[in-house]
Amino acid sequence: TSRRVIKFGLNKNAQFFANKIEYLGPEGIRFHVNGFYPFHMPIYGSASIYNALLAISVARLLEIEFEEIQEGLEQRFSLLDHTGNLTRRDNINILDYTYDASINSVTKACESLAQFKPFSEKLILVIGDIRNPGPDVAGTHLKMGYYIAAQPIDVVLTIGEDARLIGEGIRRLNHTQKIVECSGDAPTLLERLAAHLTPNSTVLFIGSKELHLEDTLQALLKMV
């Protein structure tokens, strides 16, 4: 039997493509599908646009009208827990990426945090060890530090032995004078985070599962 191949993405040659993308910080992302159908969704990184396009593609194959898809996604869409969820407390935004921390997910998470820059007075990254860093553990963490050094993030707080090398990588290339601090345990991390937290801050948590950063995130929520 012949198979029908459906392409989706940001390329206009795809059957379902997103354009006119607007990053609205805590208000999510607004985009158009195929240049015509507007969507405004509670998602906070470009990777989530692909997930939305996948859902839209499947729905259209099932012959669901665009208007129904719009209503369903805008009103009932939610991210899986710990995969980029946003919690807002007064004037603090907290992004939860604590599900895990692969090389790819960390870069995507940092991109998501950077998109909050126009809507925040301070961007804070709380980052732990990278999971499955490959044979060169030190090199992988150093290179992630180099990547983060180029992002418009104001404060980087690391936890975990390997994550210290992320901090070292940032320091080597820190032309933007980021604040970089390394903590050895969760209570110290929470204490340092509280010291840096100011009104209109956006904080993003990401790290390998073994660090249980979701517990630190929950502790922060009880403080703000």
PDB file of C-alpha atoms in Angstrom:
ATOM      1  CA  THR A   1       0.000   0.000   0.000  1.00  0.00           C
ATOM      2  CA  SER A   2       1.183   3.516  -0.743  1.00  0.00           C
ATOM      3  CA  ARG A   3       1.901   5.800   2.161  1.00  0.00           C
ATOM      4  CA  ARG A   4       0.966   9.438   2.326  1.00  0.00           C
ATOM      5  CA  VAL A   5       3.761  11.632   3.674  1.00  0.00           C
ATOM      6  CA  ILE A   6       2.696  14.799   5.474  1.00  0.00           C
ATOM      7  CA  LYS A   7       5.320  17.441   6.188  1.00  0.00           C
ATOM      8  CA  PHE A   8       5.038  20.142   8.835  1.00  0.00           C
ATOM      9  CA  GLY A   9       7.426  22.755  10.198  1.00  0.00           C
ATOM     10  CA  LEU A  10       8.555  26.305   9.521  1.00  0.00           C
ATOM     11  CA  ASN A  11       9.311  25.758   5.829  1.00  0.00           C
ATOM     12  CA  LYS A  12       6.619  27.118   3.520  1.00  0.00           C
ATOM     13  CA  ASN A  13       6.973  24.039   1.319  1.00  0.00           C
ATOM     14  CA  ALA A  14       5.442  21.891   4.083  1.00  0.00           C
ATOM     15  CA  GLN A  15       1.741  21.048   3.951  1.00  0.00           C
ATOM     16  CA  PHE A  16       1.350  22.619   7.391  1.00  0.00           C
ATOM     17  CA  PHE A  17       3.757  25.432   8.235  1.00  0.00           C
ATOM     18  CA  ALA A  18       3.896  28.107  10.924  1.00  0.00           C
ATOM     19  CA  ASN A  19       4.790  31.717  10.160  1.00  0.00           C
ATOM     20  CA  LYS A  20       4.201  35.201  11.563  1.00  0.00           C
ATOM     21  CA  ILE A  21       5.517  33.856  14.871  1.00  0.00           C
ATOM     22  CA  GLU A  22       5.292  36.229  17.849  1.00  0.00           C
ATOM     23  CA  TYR A  23       6.905  35.393  21.180  1.00  0.00           C
ATOM     24  CA  LEU A  24       4.782  37.019  23.880  1.00  0.00           C
ATOM     25  CA  GLY A  25       6.661  35.924  26.999  1.00  0.00           C
ATOM     26  CA  PRO A  26       4.222  34.883  29.731  1.00  0.00           C
ATOM     27  CA  GLU A  27       1.311  35.246  27.289  1.00  0.00           C
ATOM     28  CA  GLY A  28       2.627  32.392  25.144  1.00  0.00           C
ATOM     29  CA  ILE A  29       3.232  32.291  21.399  1.00  0.00           C
ATOM     30  CA  ARG A  30       1.074  33.561  18.564  1.00  0.00           C
ATOM     31  CA  PHE A  31       1.523  32.201  15.043  1.00  0.00           C
ATOM     32  CA  HIS A  32      -0.321  31.531  11.804  1.00  0.00           C
ATOM     33  CA  VAL A  33      -0.689  28.174  10.107  1.00  0.00           C
ATOM     34  CA  ASN A  34      -0.224  28.222   6.329  1.00  0.00           C
ATOM     35  CA  GLY A  35      -0.168  32.016   6.460  1.00  0.00           C
ATOM     36  CA  PHE A  36      -3.853  32.271   7.260  1.00  0.00           C
ATOM     37  CA  TYR A  37      -5.158  30.514  10.392  1.00  0.00           C
ATOM     38  CA  PRO A  38      -4.151  32.304  13.635  1.00  0.00           C
ATOM     39  CA  PHE A  39      -3.291  30.396  16.804  1.00  0.00           C
ATOM     40  CA  HIS A  40      -2.423  31.818  20.238  1.00  0.00           C
ATOM     41  CA  MET A  41      -1.232  29.106  22.600  1.00  0.00           C
ATOM     42  CA  PRO A  42       0.183  28.762  26.140  1.00  0.00           C
ATOM     43  CA  ILE A  43       3.581  27.550  24.912  1.00  0.00           C
ATOM     44  CA  TYR A  44       6.926  29.216  25.573  1.00  0.00           C
ATOM     45  CA  GLY A  45       9.506  27.821  23.160  1.00  0.00           C
ATOM     46  CA  SER A  46       9.843  27.189  19.450  1.00  0.00           C
ATOM     47  CA  ALA A  47      10.024  23.406  19.981  1.00  0.00           C
ATOM     48  CA  SER A  48       6.414  23.489  21.173  1.00  0.00           C
ATOM     49  CA  ILE A  49       5.335  25.023  17.856  1.00  0.00           C
ATOM     50  CA  TYR A  50       6.331  21.752  16.178  1.00  0.00           C
ATOM     51  CA  ASN A  51       4.218  19.809  18.689  1.00  0.00           C
ATOM     52  CA  ALA A  52       1.262  22.064  17.904  1.00  0.00           C
ATOM     53  CA  LEU A  53       1.789  21.611  14.158  1.00  0.00           C
ATOM     54  CA  LEU A  54       1.848  17.836  14.622  1.00  0.00           C
ATOM     55  CA  ALA A  55      -1.501  17.986  16.430  1.00  0.00           C
ATOM     56  CA  ILE A  56      -2.927  20.273  13.730  1.00  0.00           C
ATOM     57  CA  SER A  57      -1.688  17.971  10.949  1.00  0.00           C
ATOM     58  CA  VAL A  58      -3.292  14.897  12.516  1.00  0.00           C
ATOM     59  CA  ALA A  59      -6.550  16.756  13.141  1.00  0.00           C
ATOM     60  CA  ARG A  60      -6.731  17.908   9.533  1.00  0.00           C
ATOM     61  CA  LEU A  61      -6.096  14.353   8.312  1.00  0.00           C
ATOM     62  CA  LEU A  62      -9.120  13.394  10.410  1.00  0.00           C
ATOM     63  CA  GLU A  63     -11.012  16.119   8.511  1.00  0.00           C
ATOM     64  CA  ILE A  64     -11.523  18.323  11.560  1.00  0.00           C
ATOM     65  CA  GLU A  65     -12.104  21.933  10.524  1.00  0.00           C
ATOM     66  CA  PHE A  66      -9.457  24.558  11.349  1.00  0.00           C
ATOM     67  CA  GLU A  67     -11.954  26.504  13.481  1.00  0.00           C
ATOM     68  CA  GLU A  68     -12.512  23.453  15.708  1.00  0.00           C
ATOM     69  CA  ILE A  69      -8.776  22.817  15.917  1.00  0.00           C
ATOM     70  CA  GLN A  70      -8.181  26.444  16.932  1.00  0.00           C
ATOM     71  CA  GLU A  71     -10.757  26.257  19.691  1.00  0.00           C
ATOM     72  CA  GLY A  72      -9.494  22.922  20.963  1.00  0.00           C
ATOM     73  CA  LEU A  73      -5.819  23.864  21.060  1.00  0.00           C
ATOM     74  CA  GLU A  74      -6.282  27.372  22.431  1.00  0.00           C
ATOM     75  CA  GLN A  75      -8.706  26.378  25.196  1.00  0.00           C
ATOM     76  CA  ARG A  76      -7.674  22.851  26.158  1.00  0.00           C
ATOM     77  CA  PHE A  77      -4.008  22.471  25.205  1.00  0.00           C
ATOM     78  CA  SER A  78      -1.560  21.860  28.050  1.00  0.00           C
ATOM     79  CA  LEU A  79       2.076  20.799  28.176  1.00  0.00           C
ATOM     80  CA  LEU A  80       3.141  17.596  29.890  1.00  0.00           C
ATOM     81  CA  ASP A  81       4.361  18.271  33.429  1.00  0.00           C
ATOM     82  CA  HIS A  82       7.946  19.530  33.749  1.00  0.00           C
ATOM     83  CA  THR A  83       8.397  20.084  29.984  1.00  0.00           C
ATOM     84  CA  GLY A  84       8.231  23.870  29.855  1.00  0.00           C
ATOM     85  CA  ASN A  85       5.239  24.691  32.027  1.00  0.00           C
ATOM     86  CA  LEU A  86       4.866  28.259  33.271  1.00  0.00           C
ATOM     87  CA  THR A  87       3.803  29.237  36.778  1.00  0.00           C
ATOM     88  CA  ARG A  88       3.201  32.917  37.559  1.00  0.00           C
ATOM     89  CA  ARG A  89       3.341  34.240  41.114  1.00  0.00           C
ATOM     90  CA  ASP A  90       2.688  37.958  41.422  1.00  0.00           C
ATOM     91  CA  ASN A  91       5.402  39.407  39.184  1.00  0.00           C
ATOM     92  CA  ILE A  92       7.627  36.297  39.014  1.00  0.00           C
ATOM     93  CA  ASN A  93       7.595  33.846  36.080  1.00  0.00           C
ATOM     94  CA  ILE A  94       8.837  30.304  36.741  1.00  0.00           C
ATOM     95  CA  LEU A  95       9.503  27.899  33.848  1.00  0.00           C
ATOM     96  CA  ASP A  96       9.649  24.202  34.730  1.00  0.00           C
ATOM     97  CA  TYR A  97      11.896  22.089  32.491  1.00  0.00           C
ATOM     98  CA  THR A  98      12.830  19.648  35.256  1.00  0.00           C
ATOM     99  CA  TYR A  99      11.717  16.511  33.380  1.00  0.00           C
ATOM    100  CA  ASP A 100      15.261  15.978  32.169  1.00  0.00           C
ATOM    101  CA  ALA A 101      18.304  17.695  30.689  1.00  0.00           C
ATOM    102  CA  SER A 102      19.724  16.351  27.446  1.00  0.00           C
ATOM    103  CA  ILE A 103      22.022  18.543  25.364  1.00  0.00           C
ATOM    104  CA  ASN A 104      19.137  19.340  23.022  1.00  0.00           C
ATOM    105  CA  SER A 105      16.581  20.065  25.747  1.00  0.00           C
ATOM    106  CA  VAL A 106      18.952  22.430  27.574  1.00  0.00           C
ATOM    107  CA  THR A 107      19.590  24.512  24.450  1.00  0.00           C
ATOM    108  CA  LYS A 108      15.851  24.656  23.705  1.00  0.00           C
ATOM    109  CA  ALA A 109      15.108  25.649  27.303  1.00  0.00           C
ATOM    110  CA  CYS A 110      17.691  28.451  27.215  1.00  0.00           C
ATOM    111  CA  GLU A 111      16.131  29.699  23.992  1.00  0.00           C
ATOM    112  CA  SER A 112      12.743  29.720  25.726  1.00  0.00           C
ATOM    113  CA  LEU A 113      14.143  31.694  28.676  1.00  0.00           C
ATOM    114  CA  ALA A 114      15.802  34.207  26.343  1.00  0.00           C
ATOM    115  CA  GLN A 115      12.431  34.906  24.732  1.00  0.00           C
ATOM    116  CA  PHE A 116      11.234  36.285  28.072  1.00  0.00           C
ATOM    117  CA  LYS A 117      13.889  39.037  27.979  1.00  0.00           C
ATOM    118  CA  PRO A 118      11.552  41.811  26.698  1.00  0.00           C
ATOM    119  CA  PHE A 119       9.081  40.953  29.469  1.00  0.00           C
ATOM    120  CA  SER A 120      11.488  40.583  32.412  1.00  0.00           C
ATOM    121  CA  GLU A 121      13.939  42.726  34.326  1.00  0.00           C
ATOM    122  CA  LYS A 122      16.091  39.700  35.165  1.00  0.00           C
ATOM    123  CA  LEU A 123      16.533  36.226  33.661  1.00  0.00           C
ATOM    124  CA  ILE A 124      17.747  33.501  36.031  1.00  0.00           C
ATOM    125  CA  LEU A 125      18.808  30.021  34.890  1.00  0.00           C
ATOM    126  CA  VAL A 126      18.971  27.216  37.461  1.00  0.00           C
ATOM    127  CA  ILE A 127      20.801  24.350  35.785  1.00  0.00           C
ATOM    128  CA  GLY A 128      22.038  20.951  36.912  1.00  0.00           C
ATOM    129  CA  ASP A 129      24.092  18.198  35.319  1.00  0.00           C
ATOM    130  CA  ILE A 130      23.385  17.248  31.699  1.00  0.00           C
ATOM    131  CA  ARG A 131      22.033  13.724  31.257  1.00  0.00           C
ATOM    132  CA  ASN A 132      23.798  11.420  28.754  1.00  0.00           C
ATOM    133  CA  PRO A 133      26.590  13.912  27.984  1.00  0.00           C
ATOM    134  CA  GLY A 134      28.566  11.392  25.925  1.00  0.00           C
ATOM    135  CA  PRO A 135      32.145  10.188  26.465  1.00  0.00           C
ATOM    136  CA  ASP A 136      33.566  13.679  27.040  1.00  0.00           C
ATOM    137  CA  VAL A 137      31.556  14.693  30.101  1.00  0.00           C
ATOM    138  CA  ALA A 138      33.737  17.681  30.952  1.00  0.00           C
ATOM    139  CA  GLY A 139      33.838  18.921  27.359  1.00  0.00           C
ATOM    140  CA  THR A 140      30.069  18.674  26.954  1.00  0.00           C
ATOM    141  CA  HIS A 141      29.429  20.739  30.074  1.00  0.00           C
ATOM    142  CA  LEU A 142      32.090  23.315  29.163  1.00  0.00           C
ATOM    143  CA  LYS A 143      30.595  23.727  25.685  1.00  0.00           C
ATOM    144  CA  MET A 144      27.149  24.214  27.189  1.00  0.00           C
ATOM    145  CA  GLY A 145      28.687  26.979  29.276  1.00  0.00           C
ATOM    146  CA  TYR A 146      30.038  28.590  26.106  1.00  0.00           C
ATOM    147  CA  TYR A 147      26.541  28.429  24.588  1.00  0.00           C
ATOM    148  CA  ILE A 148      24.881  29.933  27.665  1.00  0.00           C
ATOM    149  CA  ALA A 149      27.513  32.692  27.794  1.00  0.00           C
ATOM    150  CA  ALA A 150      26.088  34.021  24.520  1.00  0.00           C
ATOM    151  CA  GLN A 151      22.496  34.086  25.804  1.00  0.00           C
ATOM    152  CA  PRO A 152      20.923  37.214  27.382  1.00  0.00           C
ATOM    153  CA  ILE A 153      20.661  35.502  30.775  1.00  0.00           C
ATOM    154  CA  ASP A 154      21.605  37.569  33.823  1.00  0.00           C
ATOM    155  CA  VAL A 155      22.170  34.977  36.567  1.00  0.00           C
ATOM    156  CA  VAL A 156      23.225  31.325  36.227  1.00  0.00           C
ATOM    157  CA  LEU A 157      23.035  29.075  39.292  1.00  0.00           C
ATOM    158  CA  THR A 158      24.417  25.553  38.884  1.00  0.00           C
ATOM    159  CA  ILE A 159      23.996  22.460  41.040  1.00  0.00           C
ATOM    160  CA  GLY A 160      25.822  19.178  40.613  1.00  0.00           C
ATOM    161  CA  GLU A 161      29.474  18.292  40.164  1.00  0.00           C
ATOM    162  CA  ASP A 162      29.411  18.241  36.364  1.00  0.00           C
ATOM    163  CA  ALA A 163      27.334  21.422  36.156  1.00  0.00           C
ATOM    164  CA  ARG A 164      30.207  23.302  37.793  1.00  0.00           C
ATOM    165  CA  LEU A 165      31.904  23.020  34.409  1.00  0.00           C
ATOM    166  CA  ILE A 166      28.960  24.828  32.820  1.00  0.00           C
ATOM    167  CA  GLY A 167      29.780  27.691  35.149  1.00  0.00           C
ATOM    168  CA  GLU A 168      33.450  27.435  34.193  1.00  0.00           C
ATOM    169  CA  GLY A 169      32.566  27.597  30.496  1.00  0.00           C
ATOM    170  CA  ILE A 170      30.511  30.731  31.062  1.00  0.00           C
ATOM    171  CA  ARG A 171      33.331  32.382  32.997  1.00  0.00           C
ATOM    172  CA  ARG A 172      35.788  31.735  30.163  1.00  0.00           C
ATOM    173  CA  LEU A 173      33.597  33.586  27.646  1.00  0.00           C
ATOM    174  CA  ASN A 174      31.659  35.906  29.921  1.00  0.00           C
ATOM    175  CA  HIS A 175      31.690  39.132  27.947  1.00  0.00           C
ATOM    176  CA  THR A 176      28.240  40.099  29.299  1.00  0.00           C
ATOM    177  CA  GLN A 177      29.231  39.935  32.968  1.00  0.00           C
ATOM    178  CA  LYS A 178      26.748  37.303  34.031  1.00  0.00           C
ATOM    179  CA  ILE A 179      26.535  36.339  37.677  1.00  0.00           C
ATOM    180  CA  VAL A 180      27.569  32.674  37.923  1.00  0.00           C
ATOM    181  CA  GLU A 181      27.366  30.684  41.163  1.00  0.00           C
ATOM    182  CA  CYS A 182      27.768  26.957  41.865  1.00  0.00           C
ATOM    183  CA  SER A 183      25.947  25.229  44.720  1.00  0.00           C
ATOM    184  CA  GLY A 184      26.755  21.839  46.183  1.00  0.00           C
ATOM    185  CA  ASP A 185      23.311  21.059  47.562  1.00  0.00           C
ATOM    186  CA  ALA A 186      19.652  22.024  47.204  1.00  0.00           C
ATOM    187  CA  PRO A 187      19.322  24.150  50.384  1.00  0.00           C
ATOM    188  CA  THR A 188      22.294  26.294  49.334  1.00  0.00           C
ATOM    189  CA  LEU A 189      20.869  26.603  45.831  1.00  0.00           C
ATOM    190  CA  LEU A 190      17.511  27.764  47.179  1.00  0.00           C
ATOM    191  CA  GLU A 191      19.238  30.284  49.449  1.00  0.00           C
ATOM    192  CA  ARG A 192      21.247  31.740  46.560  1.00  0.00           C
ATOM    193  CA  LEU A 193      18.190  31.816  44.315  1.00  0.00           C
ATOM    194  CA  ALA A 194      16.217  33.721  46.928  1.00  0.00           C
ATOM    195  CA  ALA A 195      19.073  36.224  47.186  1.00  0.00           C
ATOM    196  CA  HIS A 196      18.971  36.957  43.449  1.00  0.00           C
ATOM    197  CA  LEU A 197      15.200  36.923  42.985  1.00  0.00           C
ATOM    198  CA  THR A 198      13.781  40.399  42.352  1.00  0.00           C
ATOM    199  CA  PRO A 199      10.420  41.665  41.053  1.00  0.00           C
ATOM    200  CA  ASN A 200       9.756  40.958  37.364  1.00  0.00           C
ATOM    201  CA  SER A 201      12.241  38.077  37.246  1.00  0.00           C
ATOM    202  CA  THR A 202      11.854  34.971  35.093  1.00  0.00           C
ATOM    203  CA  VAL A 203      13.434  31.781  36.474  1.00  0.00           C
ATOM    204  CA  LEU A 204      13.971  28.561  34.514  1.00  0.00           C
ATOM    205  CA  PHE A 205      14.812  25.218  36.140  1.00  0.00           C
ATOM    206  CA  ILE A 206      16.468  22.378  34.211  1.00  0.00           C
ATOM    207  CA  GLY A 207      18.705  19.461  35.189  1.00  0.00           C
ATOM    208  CA  SER A 208      18.982  15.676  35.142  1.00  0.00           C
ATOM    209  CA  LYS A 209      16.217  13.794  36.958  1.00  0.00           C
ATOM    210  CA  GLU A 210      18.569  12.577  39.679  1.00  0.00           C
ATOM    211  CA  LEU A 211      18.890  16.123  41.032  1.00  0.00           C
ATOM    212  CA  HIS A 212      15.125  16.417  41.714  1.00  0.00           C
ATOM    213  CA  LEU A 213      15.101  20.108  40.849  1.00  0.00           C
ATOM    214  CA  GLU A 214      11.303  20.007  40.889  1.00  0.00           C
ATOM    215  CA  ASP A 215      11.597  19.913  44.703  1.00  0.00           C
ATOM    216  CA  THR A 216      13.624  23.130  44.706  1.00  0.00           C
ATOM    217  CA  LEU A 217      11.085  24.675  42.344  1.00  0.00           C
ATOM    218  CA  GLN A 218       8.235  23.759  44.692  1.00  0.00           C
ATOM    219  CA  ALA A 219      10.179  25.181  47.634  1.00  0.00           C
ATOM    220  CA  LEU A 220      10.593  28.432  45.703  1.00  0.00           C
ATOM    221  CA  LEU A 221       6.855  28.587  44.997  1.00  0.00           C
ATOM    222  CA  LYS A 222       6.194  28.455  48.736  1.00  0.00           C
ATOM    223  CA  MET A 223       8.476  31.466  49.221  1.00  0.00           C
ATOM    224  CA  VAL A 224       7.064  33.817  46.586  1.00  0.00           C
TER     225      VAL A 224
END
